[in-house]
CSV table of C-alpha atoms in Angstrom, one decimal:
chain,number,residue,atom,x,y,z
A,1481,MET,CA,132.8,71.0,104.0
A,1482,GLN,CA,136.1,71.3,105.9
A,1483,LEU,CA,136.9,69.2,109.0
A,1484,ILE,CA,138.8,69.9,111.6
A,1485,ILE,CA,139.5,67.5,114.3
A,1486,LYS,CA,140.6,68.7,117.9
A,1487,ALA,CA,141.6,66.5,121.0
A,1488,TYR,CA,141.2,67.8,124.7
A,1489,ASP,CA,142.5,66.6,128.3
A,1490,LEU,CA,139.5,67.4,130.4
A,1491,LYS,CA,140.7,67.7,134.0
A,1492,LEU,CA,138.1,67.1,136.5
A,1493,LYS,CA,137.8,69.2,139.6
A,1494,HIS,CA,137.6,65.8,141.1
A,1495,THR,CA,138.4,62.3,140.8
A,1496,PHE,CA,135.7,60.6,139.2
A,1497,ARG,CA,135.0,56.8,140.7
A,1498,ILE,CA,132.0,54.8,139.4
A,1499,SER,CA,131.9,50.9,140.2
A,1500,ARG,CA,134.0,50.0,137.1
A,1501,LYS,CA,136.6,52.9,136.5
A,1502,THR,CA,138.4,55.8,138.2
A,1503,ILE,CA,139.6,58.8,136.4
A,1504,ASP,CA,141.2,62.3,136.7
A,1505,PHE,CA,141.0,62.9,133.5
A,1506,GLN,CA,138.6,62.7,130.4
A,1507,PRO,CA,140.7,62.7,126.6
A,1508,THR,CA,137.9,64.2,124.0
A,1509,VAL,CA,137.4,65.0,120.4
A,1510,ILE,CA,135.7,67.8,118.9
A,1511,VAL,CA,134.9,68.3,115.7
A,1512,GLU,CA,134.0,71.2,113.7
A,1513,LEU,CA,132.4,71.1,110.3
A,1514,LYS,CA,133.1,75.1,108.1
A,1515,LYS,CA,131.0,75.6,105.3
A,1516,ASP,CA,129.2,78.8,103.8
A,1517,GLY,CA,130.5,80.8,106.8
A,1518,TYR,CA,129.2,79.2,109.7
A,1519,SER,CA,130.7,76.2,111.6
A,1520,GLY,CA,129.2,72.9,113.9
A,1521,PHE,CA,130.6,71.6,116.4
A,1522,GLY,CA,130.2,68.2,117.7
A,1523,GLU,CA,132.2,65.7,120.8
A,1524,ALA,CA,133.1,62.6,121.1
A,1525,THR,CA,135.0,61.3,124.7
A,1526,SER,CA,137.4,58.4,125.0
A,1527,ASN,CA,135.6,55.5,127.0
A,1528,PRO,CA,137.3,51.9,127.5
A,1529,TYR,CA,134.0,50.2,128.0
A,1530,TYR,CA,133.4,50.4,124.8
A,1531,ASN,CA,136.7,50.1,123.5
A,1532,ILE,CA,137.1,53.8,122.2
A,1533,THR,CA,140.4,55.8,122.6
A,1534,ILE,CA,141.2,59.0,121.5
A,1535,PRO,CA,143.5,57.6,118.2
A,1536,ILE,CA,140.3,55.2,117.1
A,1537,LEU,CA,138.3,58.1,117.1
A,1538,GLU,CA,140.9,60.5,115.2
A,1539,ASN,CA,141.5,57.7,112.8
A,1540,ASP,CA,138.0,56.6,111.9
A,1541,ILE,CA,137.2,60.0,111.3
A,1542,GLU,CA,140.0,60.6,109.0
A,1543,LYS,CA,139.2,57.5,107.1
A,1544,ILE,CA,135.7,59.4,105.5
A,1545,ARG,CA,137.3,62.7,105.6
A,1546,HIS,CA,136.9,62.7,101.5
A,1547,ILE,CA,133.4,62.3,101.5
A,1548,ILE,CA,132.4,64.5,104.5
A,1549,GLU,CA,134.4,67.2,102.5
A,1550,ALA,CA,132.5,66.6,99.8
A,1551,VAL,CA,129.1,67.3,101.2
A,1552,LYS,CA,126.9,69.9,99.3
A,1553,ASN,CA,123.3,70.8,101.4
A,1554,GLU,CA,122.1,67.5,102.6
A,1555,THR,CA,119.7,67.3,105.1
A,1556,PRO,CA,121.2,66.0,108.7
A,1557,GLU,CA,119.1,62.9,108.3
A,1558,GLU,CA,120.9,62.5,104.7
A,1559,PHE,CA,124.2,63.0,106.1
A,1560,TRP,CA,124.0,60.4,108.8
A,1561,ALA,CA,122.2,57.8,106.3
A,1562,LYS,CA,125.6,58.4,104.1
A,1563,ILE,CA,128.2,58.1,106.7
A,1564,ASN,CA,126.4,55.3,109.5
A,1565,PRO,CA,127.6,52.5,107.0
A,1566,LEU,CA,130.8,53.9,107.2
A,1567,LEU,CA,131.5,54.0,111.3
A,1568,GLN,CA,129.3,50.7,112.6
A,1569,GLU,CA,132.2,50.1,114.7
A,1570,ASN,CA,132.4,53.5,115.8
A,1571,LYS,CA,129.1,55.3,117.0
A,1572,PHE,CA,131.4,57.8,119.1
A,1573,ALA,CA,133.1,59.5,116.3
A,1574,LEU,CA,129.2,58.7,114.3
A,1575,CYS,CA,127.9,61.3,117.5
A,1576,ALA,CA,130.7,63.4,117.1
A,1577,LEU,CA,130.0,64.3,113.2
A,1578,ASP,CA,126.1,64.3,113.4
A,1579,ASN,CA,125.9,66.3,115.9
A,1580,ALA,CA,128.2,68.7,114.3
A,1581,TYR,CA,126.6,68.5,110.7
A,1582,ASN,CA,122.9,69.4,113.0
A,1583,ASP,CA,124.8,72.3,114.4
A,1584,TRP,CA,126.1,73.4,111.0
A,1585,TYR,CA,123.0,73.2,109.1
A,1586,ALA,CA,120.6,75.1,112.3
A,1587,ARG,CA,123.1,77.4,112.1
A,1588,LYS,CA,122.4,77.8,108.3
A,1589,ASN,CA,119.1,78.0,108.7
A,1590,GLY,CA,119.3,80.5,110.9
A,1591,LYS,CA,117.5,78.9,113.4
A,1592,LYS,CA,118.4,77.1,116.6
A,1593,LEU,CA,117.9,73.6,117.0
A,1594,TYR,CA,115.1,73.3,119.4
A,1595,GLN,CA,113.5,76.0,116.9
A,1596,LEU,CA,114.5,73.6,113.7
A,1597,TRP,CA,112.5,71.4,115.2
A,1598,ASN,CA,109.7,72.7,116.1
A,1599,TYR,CA,109.8,72.3,120.1
A,1600,THR,CA,108.6,74.4,122.9
A,1601,ILE,CA,111.4,74.6,125.7
A,1602,GLU,CA,108.8,75.8,129.1
A,1603,ASN,CA,108.4,72.4,130.2
A,1604,ASN,CA,112.1,71.3,130.0
A,1605,PRO,CA,113.2,69.0,133.4
A,1606,LEU,CA,115.7,70.1,135.4
A,1607,THR,CA,119.3,68.2,134.9
A,1608,ASN,CA,120.8,66.6,138.0
A,1609,TYR,CA,124.0,66.8,139.5
A,1610,THR,CA,126.5,63.2,140.2
A,1611,ILE,CA,128.3,62.2,142.9
A,1612,GLY,CA,130.4,59.8,142.1
A,1613,ILE,CA,131.6,56.9,144.6
A,1614,ASP,CA,134.2,57.7,147.0
A,1615,SER,CA,134.1,58.0,151.1
A,1616,ILE,CA,131.2,59.0,152.6
A,1617,GLU,CA,132.6,62.0,154.1
A,1618,LYS,CA,133.9,62.9,150.7
A,1619,MET,CA,131.0,62.3,148.9
A,1620,VAL,CA,129.2,64.5,151.3
A,1621,SER,CA,131.0,67.1,151.1
A,1622,LYS,CA,130.7,66.8,147.4
A,1623,MET,CA,127.2,67.6,147.8
A,1624,LYS,CA,127.9,70.4,150.2
A,1625,GLU,CA,130.0,71.7,147.5
A,1626,LEU,CA,127.3,72.3,145.4
A,1627,PRO,CA,123.7,72.3,146.6
A,1628,TRP,CA,121.5,71.3,144.1
A,1629,PRO,CA,117.7,70.4,143.0
A,1630,ILE,CA,118.5,66.5,141.5
A,1631,TYR,CA,121.0,64.2,142.6
A,1632,LYS,CA,122.6,61.3,140.5
A,1633,ILE,CA,124.3,58.9,143.6
A,1634,LYS,CA,126.9,56.3,141.7
A,1635,LEU,CA,126.9,53.2,143.9
A,1636,GLY,CA,127.9,49.8,143.2
A,1637,THR,CA,130.2,49.2,146.9
A,1638,PRO,CA,129.4,47.2,150.2
A,1639,GLU,CA,128.4,50.6,152.0
A,1640,ASP,CA,125.4,51.4,149.0
A,1641,ILE,CA,122.4,52.0,151.8
A,1642,ALA,CA,124.3,54.0,154.4
A,1643,ILE,CA,125.7,56.2,151.4
A,1644,VAL,CA,122.7,57.1,151.0
A,1645,THR,CA,121.4,57.4,154.5
A,1646,GLU,CA,123.9,59.5,155.4
A,1647,LEU,CA,123.6,61.8,152.4
A,1648,ARG,CA,120.0,61.7,153.2
A,1649,LYS,CA,121.4,63.8,156.5
A,1650,HIS,CA,122.2,66.4,154.2
A,1651,SER,CA,119.8,67.3,151.7
A,1652,ASN,CA,116.1,67.4,150.4
A,1653,ALA,CA,117.0,66.6,147.4
A,1654,VAL,CA,115.7,64.2,144.8
A,1655,PHE,CA,118.0,61.4,144.7
A,1656,ARG,CA,118.4,58.9,141.4
A,1657,ILE,CA,120.6,56.4,141.8
A,1658,ASP,CA,123.4,54.9,139.3
A,1659,ALA,CA,124.8,51.4,139.8
A,1660,ASN,CA,126.6,51.0,136.4
A,1661,CYS,CA,125.6,46.8,136.3
A,1662,GLY,CA,127.2,46.7,140.2
A,1663,TRP,CA,124.4,44.4,141.7
A,1664,ASN,CA,122.8,41.6,141.0
A,1665,VAL,CA,119.1,40.9,141.0
A,1666,GLU,CA,118.6,39.8,145.0
A,1667,GLU,CA,120.5,43.3,145.9
A,1668,THR,CA,118.8,45.4,143.6
A,1669,ILE,CA,115.6,44.2,144.8
A,1670,LYS,CA,116.5,44.4,148.4
A,1671,ASN,CA,118.1,47.7,148.1
A,1672,ALA,CA,114.8,49.2,145.9
A,1673,ILE,CA,112.8,49.0,149.2
A,1674,GLU,CA,115.1,50.6,151.1
A,1675,LEU,CA,116.2,53.3,148.9
A,1676,LYS,CA,112.7,53.8,148.6
A,1677,LYS,CA,112.2,55.2,152.0
A,1678,LEU,CA,115.1,57.2,151.6
A,1679,GLY,CA,113.3,59.0,148.5
A,1680,VAL,CA,114.9,57.8,145.9
A,1681,GLU,CA,113.3,58.6,142.5
A,1682,PHE,CA,114.7,55.8,140.2
A,1683,LEU,CA,117.3,52.8,140.0
A,1684,GLU,CA,119.5,53.3,136.6
A,1685,GLN,CA,121.0,50.2,135.6
A,1686,PRO,CA,121.6,47.7,138.3
A,1687,LEU,CA,122.6,44.9,136.3
A,1688,LYS,CA,125.1,43.9,133.6
A,1689,ALA,CA,123.9,44.9,130.4
A,1690,ASP,CA,123.3,41.5,129.0
A,1691,ASP,CA,120.8,40.0,132.0
A,1692,TRP,CA,118.1,39.9,129.9
A,1693,GLU,CA,116.1,37.3,132.3
A,1694,GLY,CA,117.5,39.6,135.5
A,1695,HIS,CA,116.2,42.6,134.2
A,1696,ARG,CA,112.9,41.0,133.7
A,1697,GLU,CA,113.0,40.2,137.4
A,1698,VAL,CA,113.8,43.7,138.7
A,1699,PHE,CA,111.2,45.0,136.6
A,1700,LYS,CA,108.5,42.6,138.2
A,1701,HIS,CA,109.4,43.2,141.7
A,1702,SER,CA,111.4,46.5,142.1
A,1703,VAL,CA,109.0,48.5,144.4
A,1704,LEU,CA,111.6,51.4,142.7
A,1705,PRO,CA,111.4,52.3,138.6
A,1706,ILE,CA,114.3,51.1,136.6
A,1707,VAL,CA,115.9,52.9,133.6
A,1708,ALA,CA,118.0,51.1,131.3
A,1709,ASP,CA,121.4,52.3,130.3
A,1710,GLU,CA,124.2,50.1,129.4
A,1711,SER,CA,121.7,48.0,127.8
A,1712,CYS,CA,119.8,50.7,125.5
A,1713,ILE,CA,122.6,51.4,123.4
A,1714,ILE,CA,121.4,51.7,119.7
A,1715,GLU,CA,117.8,51.9,117.9
A,1716,SER,CA,116.9,48.6,118.0
A,1717,ASP,CA,117.8,48.0,121.5
A,1718,ILE,CA,114.1,50.0,122.4
A,1719,ALA,CA,111.8,47.3,121.6
A,1720,LYS,CA,114.1,45.3,123.7
A,1721,CYS,CA,113.9,47.0,126.6
A,1722,HIS,CA,110.3,47.1,126.6
A,1723,ASN,CA,109.0,45.1,129.5
A,1724,HIS,CA,112.4,45.0,131.3
A,1725,PHE,CA,112.8,48.6,132.2
A,1726,HIS,CA,110.1,51.6,132.7
A,1727,GLY,CA,112.3,54.3,131.2
A,1728,VAL,CA,115.6,54.3,129.2
A,1729,ASN,CA,118.7,56.4,129.4
A,1730,ILE,CA,120.0,57.0,125.6
A,1731,LYS,CA,123.5,58.8,125.6
A,1732,LEU,CA,124.2,60.4,122.2
A,1733,MET,CA,127.7,59.1,121.8
A,1734,LYS,CA,126.6,55.1,122.3
A,1735,CYS,CA,123.8,55.7,119.6
A,1736,GLY,CA,125.4,57.5,117.2
A,1737,GLY,CA,124.2,61.2,117.6
A,1738,ILE,CA,121.1,63.3,117.7
A,1739,THR,CA,119.5,62.2,114.4
A,1740,PRO,CA,119.0,58.5,115.9
A,1741,GLY,CA,118.9,59.8,119.4
A,1742,ARG,CA,115.6,61.3,118.3
A,1743,ARG,CA,113.8,58.5,116.8
A,1744,MET,CA,114.4,56.3,119.7
A,1745,LEU,CA,113.3,58.5,121.9
A,1746,GLN,CA,109.9,58.7,119.7
A,1747,GLY,CA,109.9,54.9,119.6
A,1748,ALA,CA,110.3,54.7,123.7
A,1749,LYS,CA,107.3,57.0,124.1
A,1750,GLN,CA,105.7,54.9,121.8
A,1751,LEU,CA,105.9,51.9,123.9
A,1752,GLY,CA,105.2,53.9,127.4
A,1753,LEU,CA,108.8,54.2,128.4
A,1754,LYS,CA,110.0,56.7,130.6
A,1755,THR,CA,112.7,59.1,128.3
A,1756,MET,CA,115.8,60.5,129.7
A,1757,ILE,CA,119.1,61.6,127.8
A,1758,GLY,CA,122.5,61.0,129.7
A,1759,CYS,CA,125.6,62.7,129.3
A,1760,MET,CA,129.5,61.3,129.3
A,1761,THR,CA,131.8,63.6,131.4
A,1762,GLU,CA,132.0,66.1,128.4
A,1763,SER,CA,132.7,69.5,127.6
A,1764,THR,CA,129.7,72.1,126.8
A,1765,VAL,CA,130.3,70.9,123.3
A,1766,GLY,CA,128.3,67.6,123.9
A,1767,ILE,CA,126.0,69.2,126.5
A,1768,SER,CA,124.5,72.0,124.2
A,1769,ALA,CA,123.2,69.2,122.1
A,1770,ILE,CA,121.6,67.4,124.9
A,1771,ALA,CA,120.2,70.7,125.8
A,1772,HIS,CA,117.9,71.3,122.9
A,1773,LEU,CA,116.4,67.7,122.7
A,1774,LEU,CA,115.2,68.2,126.7
A,1775,PRO,CA,111.7,69.2,125.5
A,1776,GLU,CA,111.3,65.2,125.0
A,1777,LEU,CA,112.5,63.9,127.9
A,1778,ASP,CA,111.4,63.4,131.4
A,1779,TYR,CA,114.7,63.2,133.0
A,1780,VAL,CA,118.2,64.9,132.2
A,1781,ASP,CA,121.7,64.1,133.3
A,1782,MET,CA,123.9,66.5,131.6
A,1783,ASP,CA,126.1,67.7,134.4
A,1784,GLY,CA,129.3,67.1,132.3
A,1785,PRO,CA,130.9,70.5,132.4
A,1786,LEU,CA,129.8,71.2,135.8
A,1787,LEU,CA,132.4,68.0,137.2
A,1788,LEU,CA,135.3,70.0,134.9
A,1789,GLU,CA,138.4,72.0,136.6
A,1790,LYS,CA,138.2,74.0,133.2
A,1791,ASP,CA,135.8,74.2,130.1
A,1792,ILE,CA,136.8,74.2,126.8
A,1793,ALA,CA,133.6,76.1,125.2
A,1794,SER,CA,131.1,78.5,126.0
A,1795,GLY,CA,127.4,76.7,125.1
A,1796,VAL,CA,124.8,76.4,127.1
A,1797,ILE,CA,124.4,77.5,130.9
A,1798,ILE,CA,123.7,75.1,133.9
A,1799,GLN,CA,122.0,77.0,136.9
A,1800,ASN,CA,120.5,75.2,139.7
A,1801,GLY,CA,119.6,72.4,137.3
A,1802,ALA,CA,117.8,74.4,134.7
A,1803,ILE,CA,119.9,75.5,131.6
A,1804,LYS,CA,119.8,78.7,129.8
A,1805,TYR,CA,120.1,78.7,125.8
A,1806,ALA,CA,123.1,79.9,124.2
A,1807,LYS,CA,122.3,83.6,122.3
A,1808,GLY,CA,123.7,82.2,119.1
A,1809,ASN,CA,121.6,79.5,116.6
A,1810,GLY,CA,122.4,75.8,116.6
A,1811,THR,CA,123.7,74.8,119.4
A,1812,GLY,CA,124.8,77.7,120.3
A,1813,VAL,CA,128.6,76.5,121.3
A,1814,ILE,CA,131.5,79.1,120.7
A,1815,LEU,CA,135.1,76.7,120.9
A,1816,TYR,CA,138.0,78.8,123.6
């Protein structure tokens, strides 16, 4: 199996700000696995919060090149089990490789990924579109620039309620709120009351990731459902989130790819948790992998390519929140 690694700087349409960072470019790595005339693609972005840089991604993947290139015809589960112990400290790199292998395996078997898993796509959820923190005027402008059925609004400012109050004047869309660990317990419980009046569907990760006592308090007293993000990273976190959150937002890069992600979704469902997959600011390569998990989800945030000034691949197409699959097998990705 041939391994190809390419790095890109994805330029954003607008400066993107959340409670802990502001970016204009998103560095990313694309992995291609080639064998028997088929190619599979995976993606991993840099992320300062998780100490992931492009050189770290490239170096960690290069360290196991000889193992990857010796792979024969293992199943995706066997492939993941082989490389997982070698990438314990870099789930982002593991995700890029796992997604690329799943893509390659499905193409070799002549099926789209969701067909390989025997999923039906009739009831796929719509994706939200994210409005990053900005002045109220610019946030309204971004919303008007792209009318959408569901918005995820990034908060974590002194004007949070004022922001949502103003945005609500300009749209009847569903609102979801993501505070990215920017609130405390009292703020969250209080804000939830006002935000519910403004038509907010749920709150995502209002508290710091390790504040489990706080999560429990919010879980018991919030009038809005609470969805974990930074508190739900790897498979063992699903059980921890039970009775602390109403749902979980699983990120494939954080957990190590599609293979563990699917197990996490099943575990969440068994515990009665709502299921969601979220994206980083990533290209159509990463988003096209997420798209094939839609039949397992209650909610999805896969708007990454919509935030880019220029994409680096074709694959799934997002139109007014709905996802249209590419014609090709696997994830359907074609790198430009």
